[in-house]
Tab-separated table of C-alpha atoms in Angstrom:
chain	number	residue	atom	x	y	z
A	1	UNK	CA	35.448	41.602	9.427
A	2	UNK	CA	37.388	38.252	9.882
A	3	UNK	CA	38.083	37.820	6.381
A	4	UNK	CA	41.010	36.550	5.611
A	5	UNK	CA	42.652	36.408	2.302
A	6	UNK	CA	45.397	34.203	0.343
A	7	UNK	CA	47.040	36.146	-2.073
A	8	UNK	CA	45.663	34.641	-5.123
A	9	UNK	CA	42.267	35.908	-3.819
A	10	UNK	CA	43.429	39.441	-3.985
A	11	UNK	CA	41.580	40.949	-1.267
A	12	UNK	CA	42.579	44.587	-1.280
A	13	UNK	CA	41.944	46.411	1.809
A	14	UNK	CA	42.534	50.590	2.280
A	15	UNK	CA	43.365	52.897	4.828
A	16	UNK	CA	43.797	49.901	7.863
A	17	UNK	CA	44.526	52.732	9.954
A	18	UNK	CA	41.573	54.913	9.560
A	19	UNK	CA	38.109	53.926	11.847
A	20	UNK	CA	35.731	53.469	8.355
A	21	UNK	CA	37.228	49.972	7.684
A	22	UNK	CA	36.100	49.215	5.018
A	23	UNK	CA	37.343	46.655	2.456
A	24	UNK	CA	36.805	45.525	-1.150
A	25	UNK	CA	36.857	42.477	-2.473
A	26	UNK	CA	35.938	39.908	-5.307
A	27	UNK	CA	32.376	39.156	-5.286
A	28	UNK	CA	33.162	35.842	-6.105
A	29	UNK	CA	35.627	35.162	-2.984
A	30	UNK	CA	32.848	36.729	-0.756
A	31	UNK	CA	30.669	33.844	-1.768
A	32	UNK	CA	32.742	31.152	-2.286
A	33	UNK	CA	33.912	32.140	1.530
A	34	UNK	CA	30.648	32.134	2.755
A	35	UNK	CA	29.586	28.888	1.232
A	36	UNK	CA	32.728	27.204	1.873
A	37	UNK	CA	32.207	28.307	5.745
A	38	UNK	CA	28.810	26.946	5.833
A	39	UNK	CA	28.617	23.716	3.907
A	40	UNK	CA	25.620	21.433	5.172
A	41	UNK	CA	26.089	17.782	4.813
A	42	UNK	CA	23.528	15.393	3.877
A	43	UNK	CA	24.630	12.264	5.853
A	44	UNK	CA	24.122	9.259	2.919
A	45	UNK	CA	25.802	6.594	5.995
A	46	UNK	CA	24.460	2.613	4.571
A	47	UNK	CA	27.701	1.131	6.222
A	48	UNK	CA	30.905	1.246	8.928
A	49	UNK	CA	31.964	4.089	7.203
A	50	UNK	CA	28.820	6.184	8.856
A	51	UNK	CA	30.099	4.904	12.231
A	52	UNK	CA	33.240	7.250	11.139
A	53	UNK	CA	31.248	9.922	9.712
A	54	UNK	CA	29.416	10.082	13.268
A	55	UNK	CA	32.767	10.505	15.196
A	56	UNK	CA	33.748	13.154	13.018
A	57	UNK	CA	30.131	14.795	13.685
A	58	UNK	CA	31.022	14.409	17.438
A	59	UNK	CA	32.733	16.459	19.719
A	60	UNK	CA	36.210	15.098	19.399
A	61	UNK	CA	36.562	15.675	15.812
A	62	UNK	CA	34.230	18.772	15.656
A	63	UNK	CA	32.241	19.074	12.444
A	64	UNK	CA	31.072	22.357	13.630
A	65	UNK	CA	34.608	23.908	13.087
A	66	UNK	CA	34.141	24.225	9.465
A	67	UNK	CA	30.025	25.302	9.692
A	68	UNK	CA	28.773	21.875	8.826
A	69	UNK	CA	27.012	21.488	12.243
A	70	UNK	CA	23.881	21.165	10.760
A	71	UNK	CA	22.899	17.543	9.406
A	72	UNK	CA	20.656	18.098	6.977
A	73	UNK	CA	18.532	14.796	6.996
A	74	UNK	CA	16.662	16.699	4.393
A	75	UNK	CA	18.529	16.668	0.883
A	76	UNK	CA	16.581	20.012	-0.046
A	77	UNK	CA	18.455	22.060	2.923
A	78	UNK	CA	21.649	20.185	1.936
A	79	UNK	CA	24.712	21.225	0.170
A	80	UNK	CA	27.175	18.190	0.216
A	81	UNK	CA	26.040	14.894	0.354
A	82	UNK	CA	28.760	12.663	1.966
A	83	UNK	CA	27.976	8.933	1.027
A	84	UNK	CA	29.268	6.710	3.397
A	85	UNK	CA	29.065	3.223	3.069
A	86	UNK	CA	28.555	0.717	0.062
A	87	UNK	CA	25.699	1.463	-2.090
A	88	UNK	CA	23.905	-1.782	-2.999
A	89	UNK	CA	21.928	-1.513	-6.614
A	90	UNK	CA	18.636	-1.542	-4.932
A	91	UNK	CA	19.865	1.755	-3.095
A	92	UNK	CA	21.292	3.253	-6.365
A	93	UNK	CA	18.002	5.305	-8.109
A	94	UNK	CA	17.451	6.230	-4.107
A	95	UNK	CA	20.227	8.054	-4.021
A	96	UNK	CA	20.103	9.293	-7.340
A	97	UNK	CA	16.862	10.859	-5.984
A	98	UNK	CA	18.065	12.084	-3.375
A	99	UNK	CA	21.103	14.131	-4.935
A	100	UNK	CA	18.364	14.989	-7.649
A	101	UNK	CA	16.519	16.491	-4.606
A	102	UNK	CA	19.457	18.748	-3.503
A	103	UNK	CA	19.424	22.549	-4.825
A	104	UNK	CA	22.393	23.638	-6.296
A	105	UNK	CA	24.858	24.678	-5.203
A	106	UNK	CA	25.917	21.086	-4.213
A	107	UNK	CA	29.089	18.912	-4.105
A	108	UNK	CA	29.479	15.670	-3.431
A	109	UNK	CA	31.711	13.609	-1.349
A	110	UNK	CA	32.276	9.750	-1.692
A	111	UNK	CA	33.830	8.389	1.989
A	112	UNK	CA	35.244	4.860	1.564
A	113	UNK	CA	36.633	2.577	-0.301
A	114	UNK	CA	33.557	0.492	-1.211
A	115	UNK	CA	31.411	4.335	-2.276
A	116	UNK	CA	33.929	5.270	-4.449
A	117	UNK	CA	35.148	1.465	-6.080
A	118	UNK	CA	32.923	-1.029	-4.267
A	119	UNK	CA	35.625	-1.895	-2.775
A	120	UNK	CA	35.680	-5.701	-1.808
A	121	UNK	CA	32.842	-5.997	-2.764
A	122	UNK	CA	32.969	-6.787	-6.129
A	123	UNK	CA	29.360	-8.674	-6.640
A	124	UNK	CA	26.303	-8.917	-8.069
A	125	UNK	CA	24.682	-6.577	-4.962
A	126	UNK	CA	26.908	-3.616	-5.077
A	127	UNK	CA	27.532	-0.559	-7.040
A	128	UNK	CA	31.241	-0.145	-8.032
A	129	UNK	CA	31.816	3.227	-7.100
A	130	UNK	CA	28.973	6.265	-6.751
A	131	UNK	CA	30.423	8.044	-9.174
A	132	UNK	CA	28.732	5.861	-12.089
A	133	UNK	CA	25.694	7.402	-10.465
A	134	UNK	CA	25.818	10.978	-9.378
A	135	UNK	CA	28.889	12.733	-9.874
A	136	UNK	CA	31.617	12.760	-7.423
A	137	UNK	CA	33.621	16.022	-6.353
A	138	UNK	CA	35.904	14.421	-3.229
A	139	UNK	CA	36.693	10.793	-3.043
A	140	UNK	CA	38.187	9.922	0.562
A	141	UNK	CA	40.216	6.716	0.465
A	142	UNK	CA	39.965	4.367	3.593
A	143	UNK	CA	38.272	1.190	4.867
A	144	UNK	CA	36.790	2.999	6.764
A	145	UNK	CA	38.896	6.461	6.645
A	146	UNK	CA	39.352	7.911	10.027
A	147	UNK	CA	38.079	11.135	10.835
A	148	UNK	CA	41.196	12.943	9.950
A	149	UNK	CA	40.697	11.733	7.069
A	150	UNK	CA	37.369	12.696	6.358
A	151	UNK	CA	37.851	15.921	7.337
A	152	UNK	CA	40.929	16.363	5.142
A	153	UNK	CA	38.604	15.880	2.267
A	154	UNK	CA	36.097	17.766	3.687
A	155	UNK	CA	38.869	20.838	3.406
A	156	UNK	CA	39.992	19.878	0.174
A	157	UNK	CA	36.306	20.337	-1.111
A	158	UNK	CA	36.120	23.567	0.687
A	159	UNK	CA	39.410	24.623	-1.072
A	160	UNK	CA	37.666	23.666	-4.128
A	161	UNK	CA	34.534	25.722	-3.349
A	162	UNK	CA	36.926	28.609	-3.089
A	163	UNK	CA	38.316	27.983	-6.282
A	164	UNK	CA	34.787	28.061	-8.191
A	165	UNK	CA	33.788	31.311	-10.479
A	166	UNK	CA	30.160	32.839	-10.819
A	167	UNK	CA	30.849	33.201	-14.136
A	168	UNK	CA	31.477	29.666	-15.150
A	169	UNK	CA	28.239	28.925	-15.410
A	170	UNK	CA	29.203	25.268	-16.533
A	171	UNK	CA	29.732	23.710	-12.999
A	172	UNK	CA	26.223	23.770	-12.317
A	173	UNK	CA	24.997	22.182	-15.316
A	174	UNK	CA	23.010	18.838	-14.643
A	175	UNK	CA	23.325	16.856	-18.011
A	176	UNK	CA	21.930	13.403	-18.902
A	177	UNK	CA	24.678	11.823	-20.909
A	178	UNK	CA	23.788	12.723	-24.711
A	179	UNK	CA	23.484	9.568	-27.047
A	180	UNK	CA	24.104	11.634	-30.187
A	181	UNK	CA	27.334	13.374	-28.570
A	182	UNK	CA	30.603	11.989	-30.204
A	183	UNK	CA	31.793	11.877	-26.473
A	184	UNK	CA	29.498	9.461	-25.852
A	185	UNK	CA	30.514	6.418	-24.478
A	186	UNK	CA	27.897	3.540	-24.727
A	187	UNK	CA	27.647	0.684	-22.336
A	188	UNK	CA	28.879	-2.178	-24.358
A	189	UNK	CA	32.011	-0.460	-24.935
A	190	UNK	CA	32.887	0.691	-21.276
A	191	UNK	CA	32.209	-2.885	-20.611
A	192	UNK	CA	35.021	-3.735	-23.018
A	193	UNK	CA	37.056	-1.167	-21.629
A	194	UNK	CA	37.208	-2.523	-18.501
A	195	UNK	CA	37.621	-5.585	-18.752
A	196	UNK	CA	39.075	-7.689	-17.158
A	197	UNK	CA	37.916	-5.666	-13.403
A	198	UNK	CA	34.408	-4.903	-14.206
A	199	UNK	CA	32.890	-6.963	-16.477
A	200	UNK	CA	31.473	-10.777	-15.094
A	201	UNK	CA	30.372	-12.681	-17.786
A	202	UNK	CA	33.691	-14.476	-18.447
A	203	UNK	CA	34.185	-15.633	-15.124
A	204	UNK	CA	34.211	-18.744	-13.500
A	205	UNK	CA	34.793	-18.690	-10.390
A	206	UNK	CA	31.471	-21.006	-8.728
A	207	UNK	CA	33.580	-23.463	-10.202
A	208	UNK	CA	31.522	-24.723	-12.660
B	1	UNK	CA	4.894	-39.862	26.818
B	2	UNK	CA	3.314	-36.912	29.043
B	3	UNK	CA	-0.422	-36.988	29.759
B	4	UNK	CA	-1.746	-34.191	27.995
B	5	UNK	CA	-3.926	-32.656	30.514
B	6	UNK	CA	-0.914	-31.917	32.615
B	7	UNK	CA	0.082	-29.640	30.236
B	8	UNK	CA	0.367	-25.734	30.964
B	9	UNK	CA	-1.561	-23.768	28.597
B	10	UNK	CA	0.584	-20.926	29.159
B	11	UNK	CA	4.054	-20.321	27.263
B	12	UNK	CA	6.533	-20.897	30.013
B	13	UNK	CA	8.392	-24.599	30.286
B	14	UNK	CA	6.142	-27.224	31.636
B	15	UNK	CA	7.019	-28.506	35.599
B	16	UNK	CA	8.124	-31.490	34.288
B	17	UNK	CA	10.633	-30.093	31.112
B	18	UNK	CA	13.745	-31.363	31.776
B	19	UNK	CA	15.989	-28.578	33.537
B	20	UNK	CA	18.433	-26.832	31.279
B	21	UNK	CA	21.870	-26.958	32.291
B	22	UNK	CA	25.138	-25.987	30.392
B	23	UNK	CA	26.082	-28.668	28.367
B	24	UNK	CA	29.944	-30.138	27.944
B	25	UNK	CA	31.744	-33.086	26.531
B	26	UNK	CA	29.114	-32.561	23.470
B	27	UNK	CA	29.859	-35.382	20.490
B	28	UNK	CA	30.360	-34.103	17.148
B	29	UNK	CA	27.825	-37.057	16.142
B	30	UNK	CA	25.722	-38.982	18.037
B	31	UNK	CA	24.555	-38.800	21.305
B	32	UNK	CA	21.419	-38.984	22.714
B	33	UNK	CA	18.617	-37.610	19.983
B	34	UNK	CA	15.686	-35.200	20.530
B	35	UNK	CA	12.826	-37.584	21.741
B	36	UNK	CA	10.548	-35.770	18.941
B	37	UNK	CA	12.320	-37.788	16.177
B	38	UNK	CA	10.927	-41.038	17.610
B	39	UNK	CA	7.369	-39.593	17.984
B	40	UNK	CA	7.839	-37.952	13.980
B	41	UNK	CA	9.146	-41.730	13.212
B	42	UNK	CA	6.209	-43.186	14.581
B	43	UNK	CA	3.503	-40.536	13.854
B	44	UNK	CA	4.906	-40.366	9.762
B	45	UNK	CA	6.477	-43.567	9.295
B	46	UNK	CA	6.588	-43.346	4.822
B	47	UNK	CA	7.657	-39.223	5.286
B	48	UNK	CA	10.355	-39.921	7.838
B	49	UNK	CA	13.570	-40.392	6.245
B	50	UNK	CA	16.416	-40.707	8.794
B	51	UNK	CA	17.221	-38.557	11.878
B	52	UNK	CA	21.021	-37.411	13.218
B	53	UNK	CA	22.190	-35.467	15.862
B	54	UNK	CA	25.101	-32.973	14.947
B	55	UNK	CA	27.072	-31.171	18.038
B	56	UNK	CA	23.857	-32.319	20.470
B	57	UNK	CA	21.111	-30.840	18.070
B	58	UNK	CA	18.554	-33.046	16.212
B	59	UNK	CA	18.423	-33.107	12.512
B	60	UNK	CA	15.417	-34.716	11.124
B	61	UNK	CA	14.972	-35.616	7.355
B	62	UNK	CA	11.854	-35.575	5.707
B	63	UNK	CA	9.878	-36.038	2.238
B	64	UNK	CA	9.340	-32.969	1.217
B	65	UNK	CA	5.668	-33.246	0.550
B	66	UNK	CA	5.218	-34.127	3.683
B	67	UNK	CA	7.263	-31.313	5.951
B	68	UNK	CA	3.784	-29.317	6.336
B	69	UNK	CA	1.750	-32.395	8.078
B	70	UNK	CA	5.324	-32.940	9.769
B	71	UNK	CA	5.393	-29.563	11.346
B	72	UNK	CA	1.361	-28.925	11.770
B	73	UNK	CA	2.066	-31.753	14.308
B	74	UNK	CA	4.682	-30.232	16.180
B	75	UNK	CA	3.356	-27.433	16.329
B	76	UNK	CA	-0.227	-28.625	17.870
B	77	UNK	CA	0.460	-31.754	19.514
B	78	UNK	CA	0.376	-30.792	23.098
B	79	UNK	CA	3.628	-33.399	24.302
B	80	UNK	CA	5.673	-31.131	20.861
B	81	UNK	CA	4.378	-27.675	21.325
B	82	UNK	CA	6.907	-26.432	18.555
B	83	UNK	CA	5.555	-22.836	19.007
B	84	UNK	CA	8.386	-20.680	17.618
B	85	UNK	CA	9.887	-20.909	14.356
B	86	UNK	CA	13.330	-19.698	14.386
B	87	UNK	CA	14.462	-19.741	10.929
B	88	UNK	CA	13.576	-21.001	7.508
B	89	UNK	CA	16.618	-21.182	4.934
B	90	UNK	CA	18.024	-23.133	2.022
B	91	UNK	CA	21.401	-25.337	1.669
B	92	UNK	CA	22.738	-25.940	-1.730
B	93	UNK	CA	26.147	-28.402	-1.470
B	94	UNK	CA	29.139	-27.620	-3.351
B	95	UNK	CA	28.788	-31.027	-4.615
B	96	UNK	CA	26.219	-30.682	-7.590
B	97	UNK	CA	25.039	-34.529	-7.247
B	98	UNK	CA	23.539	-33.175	-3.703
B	99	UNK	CA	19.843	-32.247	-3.584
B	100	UNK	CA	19.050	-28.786	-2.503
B	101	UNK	CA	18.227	-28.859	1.700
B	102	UNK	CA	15.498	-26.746	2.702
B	103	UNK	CA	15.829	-26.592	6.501
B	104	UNK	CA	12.930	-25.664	9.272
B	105	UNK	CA	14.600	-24.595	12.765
B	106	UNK	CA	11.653	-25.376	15.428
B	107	UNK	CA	11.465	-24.367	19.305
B	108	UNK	CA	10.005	-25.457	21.734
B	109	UNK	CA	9.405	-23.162	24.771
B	110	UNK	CA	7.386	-25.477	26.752
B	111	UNK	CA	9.540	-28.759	26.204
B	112	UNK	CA	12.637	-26.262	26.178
B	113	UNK	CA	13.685	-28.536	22.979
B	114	UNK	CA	14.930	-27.559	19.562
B	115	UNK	CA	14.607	-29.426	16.383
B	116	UNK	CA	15.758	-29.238	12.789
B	117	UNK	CA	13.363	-30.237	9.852
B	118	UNK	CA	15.257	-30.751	6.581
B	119	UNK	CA	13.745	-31.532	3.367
B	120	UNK	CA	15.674	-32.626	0.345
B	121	UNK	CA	14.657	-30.995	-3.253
B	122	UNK	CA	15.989	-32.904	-6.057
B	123	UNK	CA	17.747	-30.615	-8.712
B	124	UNK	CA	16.557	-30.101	-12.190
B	125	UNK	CA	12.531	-30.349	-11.253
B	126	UNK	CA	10.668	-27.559	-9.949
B	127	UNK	CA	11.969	-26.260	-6.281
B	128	UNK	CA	8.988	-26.328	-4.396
B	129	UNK	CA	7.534	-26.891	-0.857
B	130	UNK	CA	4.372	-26.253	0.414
B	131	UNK	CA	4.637	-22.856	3.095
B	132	UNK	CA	4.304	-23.425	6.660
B	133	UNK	CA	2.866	-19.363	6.857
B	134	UNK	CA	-0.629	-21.205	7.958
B	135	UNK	CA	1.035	-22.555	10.901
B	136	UNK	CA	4.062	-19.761	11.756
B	137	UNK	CA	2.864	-16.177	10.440
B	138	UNK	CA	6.228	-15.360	10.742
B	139	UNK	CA	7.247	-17.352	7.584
B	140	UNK	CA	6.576	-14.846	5.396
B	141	UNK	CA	9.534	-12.962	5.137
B	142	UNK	CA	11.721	-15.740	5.653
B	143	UNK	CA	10.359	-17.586	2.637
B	144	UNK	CA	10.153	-14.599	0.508
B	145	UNK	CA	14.062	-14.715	0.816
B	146	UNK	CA	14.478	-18.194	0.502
B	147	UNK	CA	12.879	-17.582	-2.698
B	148	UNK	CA	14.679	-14.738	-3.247
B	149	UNK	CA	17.976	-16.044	-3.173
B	150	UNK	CA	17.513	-19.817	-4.290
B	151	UNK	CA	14.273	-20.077	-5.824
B	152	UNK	CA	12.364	-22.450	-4.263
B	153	UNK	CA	8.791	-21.681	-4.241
B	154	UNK	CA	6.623	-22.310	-1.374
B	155	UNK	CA	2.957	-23.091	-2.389
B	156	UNK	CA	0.430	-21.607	-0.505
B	157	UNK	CA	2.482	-18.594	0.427
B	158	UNK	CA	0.161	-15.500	0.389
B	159	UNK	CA	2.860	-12.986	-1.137
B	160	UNK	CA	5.901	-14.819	-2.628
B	161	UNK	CA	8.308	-12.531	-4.314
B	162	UNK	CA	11.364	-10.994	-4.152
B	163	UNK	CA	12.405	-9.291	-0.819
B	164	UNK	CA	16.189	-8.345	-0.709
B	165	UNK	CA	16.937	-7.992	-4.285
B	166	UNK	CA	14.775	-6.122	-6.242
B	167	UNK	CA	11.242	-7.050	-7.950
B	168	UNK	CA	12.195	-7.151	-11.463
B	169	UNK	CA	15.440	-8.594	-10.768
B	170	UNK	CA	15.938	-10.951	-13.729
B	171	UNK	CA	19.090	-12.226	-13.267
B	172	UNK	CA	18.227	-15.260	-10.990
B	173	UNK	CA	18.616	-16.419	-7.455
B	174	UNK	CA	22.215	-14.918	-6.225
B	175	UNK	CA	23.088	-18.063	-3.614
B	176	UNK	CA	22.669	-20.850	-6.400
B	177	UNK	CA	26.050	-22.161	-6.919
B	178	UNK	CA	25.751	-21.981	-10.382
B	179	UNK	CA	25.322	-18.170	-10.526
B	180	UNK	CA	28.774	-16.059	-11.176
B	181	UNK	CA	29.484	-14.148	-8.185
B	182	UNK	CA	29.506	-10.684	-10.169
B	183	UNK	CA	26.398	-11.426	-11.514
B	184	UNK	CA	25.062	-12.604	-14.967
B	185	UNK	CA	24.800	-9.393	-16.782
B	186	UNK	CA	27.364	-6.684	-17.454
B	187	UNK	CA	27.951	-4.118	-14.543
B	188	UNK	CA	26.282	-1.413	-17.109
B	189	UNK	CA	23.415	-3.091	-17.397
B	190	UNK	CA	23.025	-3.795	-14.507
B	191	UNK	CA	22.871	-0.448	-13.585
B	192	UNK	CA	20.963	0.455	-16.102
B	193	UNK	CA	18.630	-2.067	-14.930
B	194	UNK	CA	18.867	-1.078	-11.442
B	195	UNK	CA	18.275	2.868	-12.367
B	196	UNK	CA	15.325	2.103	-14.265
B	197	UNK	CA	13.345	1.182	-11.329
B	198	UNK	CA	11.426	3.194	-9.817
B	199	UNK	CA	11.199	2.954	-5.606
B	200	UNK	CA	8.205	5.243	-5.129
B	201	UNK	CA	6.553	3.705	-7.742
B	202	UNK	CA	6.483	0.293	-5.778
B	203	UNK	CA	4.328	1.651	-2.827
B	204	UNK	CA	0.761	2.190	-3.036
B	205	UNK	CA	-1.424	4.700	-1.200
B	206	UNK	CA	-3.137	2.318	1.346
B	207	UNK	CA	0.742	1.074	2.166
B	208	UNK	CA	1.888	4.133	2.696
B	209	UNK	CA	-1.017	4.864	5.577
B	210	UNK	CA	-1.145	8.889	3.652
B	211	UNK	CA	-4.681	8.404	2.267
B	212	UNK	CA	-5.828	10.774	4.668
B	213	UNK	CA	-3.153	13.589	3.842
B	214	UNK	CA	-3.570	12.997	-0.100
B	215	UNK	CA	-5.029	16.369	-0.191
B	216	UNK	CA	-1.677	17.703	1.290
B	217	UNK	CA	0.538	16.339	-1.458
B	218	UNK	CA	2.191	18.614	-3.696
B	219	UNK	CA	0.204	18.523	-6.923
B	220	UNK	CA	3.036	16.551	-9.268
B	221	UNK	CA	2.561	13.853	-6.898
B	222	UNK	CA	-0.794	13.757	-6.387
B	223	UNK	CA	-0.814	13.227	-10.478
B	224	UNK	CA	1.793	10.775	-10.366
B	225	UNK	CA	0.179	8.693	-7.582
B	226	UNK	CA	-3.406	8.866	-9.245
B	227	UNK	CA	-1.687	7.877	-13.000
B	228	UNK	CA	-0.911	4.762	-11.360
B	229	UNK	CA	2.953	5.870	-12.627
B	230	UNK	CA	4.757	3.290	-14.487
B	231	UNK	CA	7.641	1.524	-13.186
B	232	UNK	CA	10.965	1.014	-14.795
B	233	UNK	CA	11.157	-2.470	-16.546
């Protein structure tokens, strides 16, 4: 059947010598397998960092190896959106739409330095990382990262699909951040927390 | 001076435009000036202000009020033909005594010549200039971002407002010196700001071109579209 199992996935399988050949396993790994095999990315590509993305989707680097030869340049036949490039403010309830749009299961990978910090650009335009956004499963350092790279966080996210439970039904829960929660962190405050990186007003730097 | 009827009526240099060849030795100043900026000097002798030529190309200075007649006329007058406007942009000086430079980058196809309008906007008063988008359709977007990013406001401008930064943007005009580089507010408001707006909400119907395949709309947006939806701010 081509399944093949790590230990910790426990895939038990009788009689290999006899012609049934049949095999049980957790229902969970058979699913987590299959969507792990078949993830289809949502290119998100505003910046160099698609002109990596594309070489990976070529035939050198061979996107198709791990089932993700389908661009989905619709986000409601998508599974992972990989945002690649820096997300200016303008762009930042577009894609907020756009991984709104996406039917879960989905995951979420942030290529780049400037998608996952901003990166150098630390301005008035740009968002300082997606993940203040939509939340962020894989972040894949670089400036741009080279394919390799990409697709080593394209495998750690499918080891992390393979890792999920049906039963935790927590990892799919979409929440909008609850004022009245005591875990609640308002703005003012994570301003104050990070200071002196991500806060502006004290600066001078026009010179003025 | 060129007798107008010899003229060609058709884009294409004139026979007698001088023949380009590639230029060498070029001054950093100086050197022989675009023969428009006598013609402006003579034509609008109390809006002229001085003329210089930088690495071969002509820079001429001009009242502000008057950088509309000043261009009107070379764009028409058949011996100017200034019938492509390159760019339209701002300069503010690191210097804060400087006045604000709006700058006007005219060609000429016929006379195969290039020119450089400059006005000077005094700081503190109102930025404004009247728009050239009579003359040059093409003005329009480059104004809108002029305004955009330093604020000066072209009268007589059909649309004028924001074009790379976002409509409600109320933090002001990102390429003044005197705006932190990070931006005015906090980075959490601004992206609460940012969030709040609402992209589809910014198009209408008759932009879109989808009048005719309203009916075909999913019925949530059909509603949203005929609520006339709210946007963020």
């Amino acid at each position: 059947m081509g399944l093949v199992a790590r230990p910790d996935h426990k895939v038990v399988s009788y009689a290999p010598e006899s012609q049934e050949g049949w095999v049980t396993s957790r229902l969970d790994f058979l699913v987590n397998w299959a969507r792990a095999g078949s993830l289809w990315p949502m290119p998100f590509g505003t910046a160099c960092c698609a002109i990596e993305f594309m070489a990976t989707a070529a035939s050198r680097f061979d996107l198709s190896r791990f089932g993700m030869e389908r661009m989905s340049f619709s986000p409601r036949q998508a599974d992972v959106l990989i945002c690649a490039g820096r997300v200016p403010f303008k762009l930042a309830p577009v894609i907020r739409r756009i991984w709104q749009q996406m039917p879960q299961p989905k995951w979420c990978i942030s290529m780049g330095a400037c998608a996952s910090s901003g990166g150098m650009f630390d301005n008035y335009a740009v968002v300082q990382g997606i993940d203040t956004i939509i939340p962020v499963d894989v972040y894949v350092p670089g400036c741009p990262p080279r394919p390799e790279g990409l697709i080593y966080g394209i495998m750690m996210l499918q080891k992390k699909v393979m890792n999920e439970r049906m039963s935790d039904q927590s990892i799919r829960n979409e929440m909008e951040p609850d004022p009245s929660s005591k875990l609640y962190i308002p703005p003012p405050v994570i301003d104050e927390l990070s200071e002196p990186f991500g806060n502006s007003v004290h600066q001078t730097r026009s010179g003025l | 001076m060129t007798d107008p009827a010899t003229v060609p009526q058709t884009l294409g240099p004139a026979p007698n435009a001088p023949v380009p060849k590639t230029p060498t030795n070029i001054p950093h100043r100086g050197g022989p000036a675009n023969a428009s900026a006598a013609r402006i000097k003579e034509k609008f002798p109390s809006a002229f202000v001085r003329a210089e030529v930088v690495w071969g190309e002509t820079t001429v200075f001009v009242r502000p009020d008057a950088v509309f007649d000043v261009i009107q006329y070379l764009h028409d007058d058949p011996n100017e033909q200034y019938a492509y406007l390159s760019d339209v942009t701002c300069v503010e000086y690191r210097d804060l005594e400087q006045p604000l430079e709006v700058v006007w980058h005219l060609r000429s196809i016929t006379w195969r010549a290039f020119i450089r309008i400059k006005a000077q906007l005094t700081k503190g008063a109102r930025l404004s200039v009247k728009s050239v988008w009579p003359i040059y359709k093409g003005a329009d977007w480059l104004e809108r971002e002029c305004y955009d990013m330093f604020g000066v406001e072209f009268e007589g401008h059909p649309d004028l407002r924001r074009i790379l930064m976002w409509e409600q943007y109320k933090e002001g005009y990102p390429l003044r010196k005197d705006f932190p580089l990070r931006g005015r507010f906090s980075r959490a408001e601004q992206l609460r700001q940012a969030l709040a707006a609402n992209p589809e909400a910014r198009y209408s119907m008759e932009e879109l071109k989808i009048a005719d395949a309203f009916e075909d709309l999913p019925s949530d947006m059909r509603k949203r579209l005929l609520g006339g939806e709210e946007t963020g701010e």
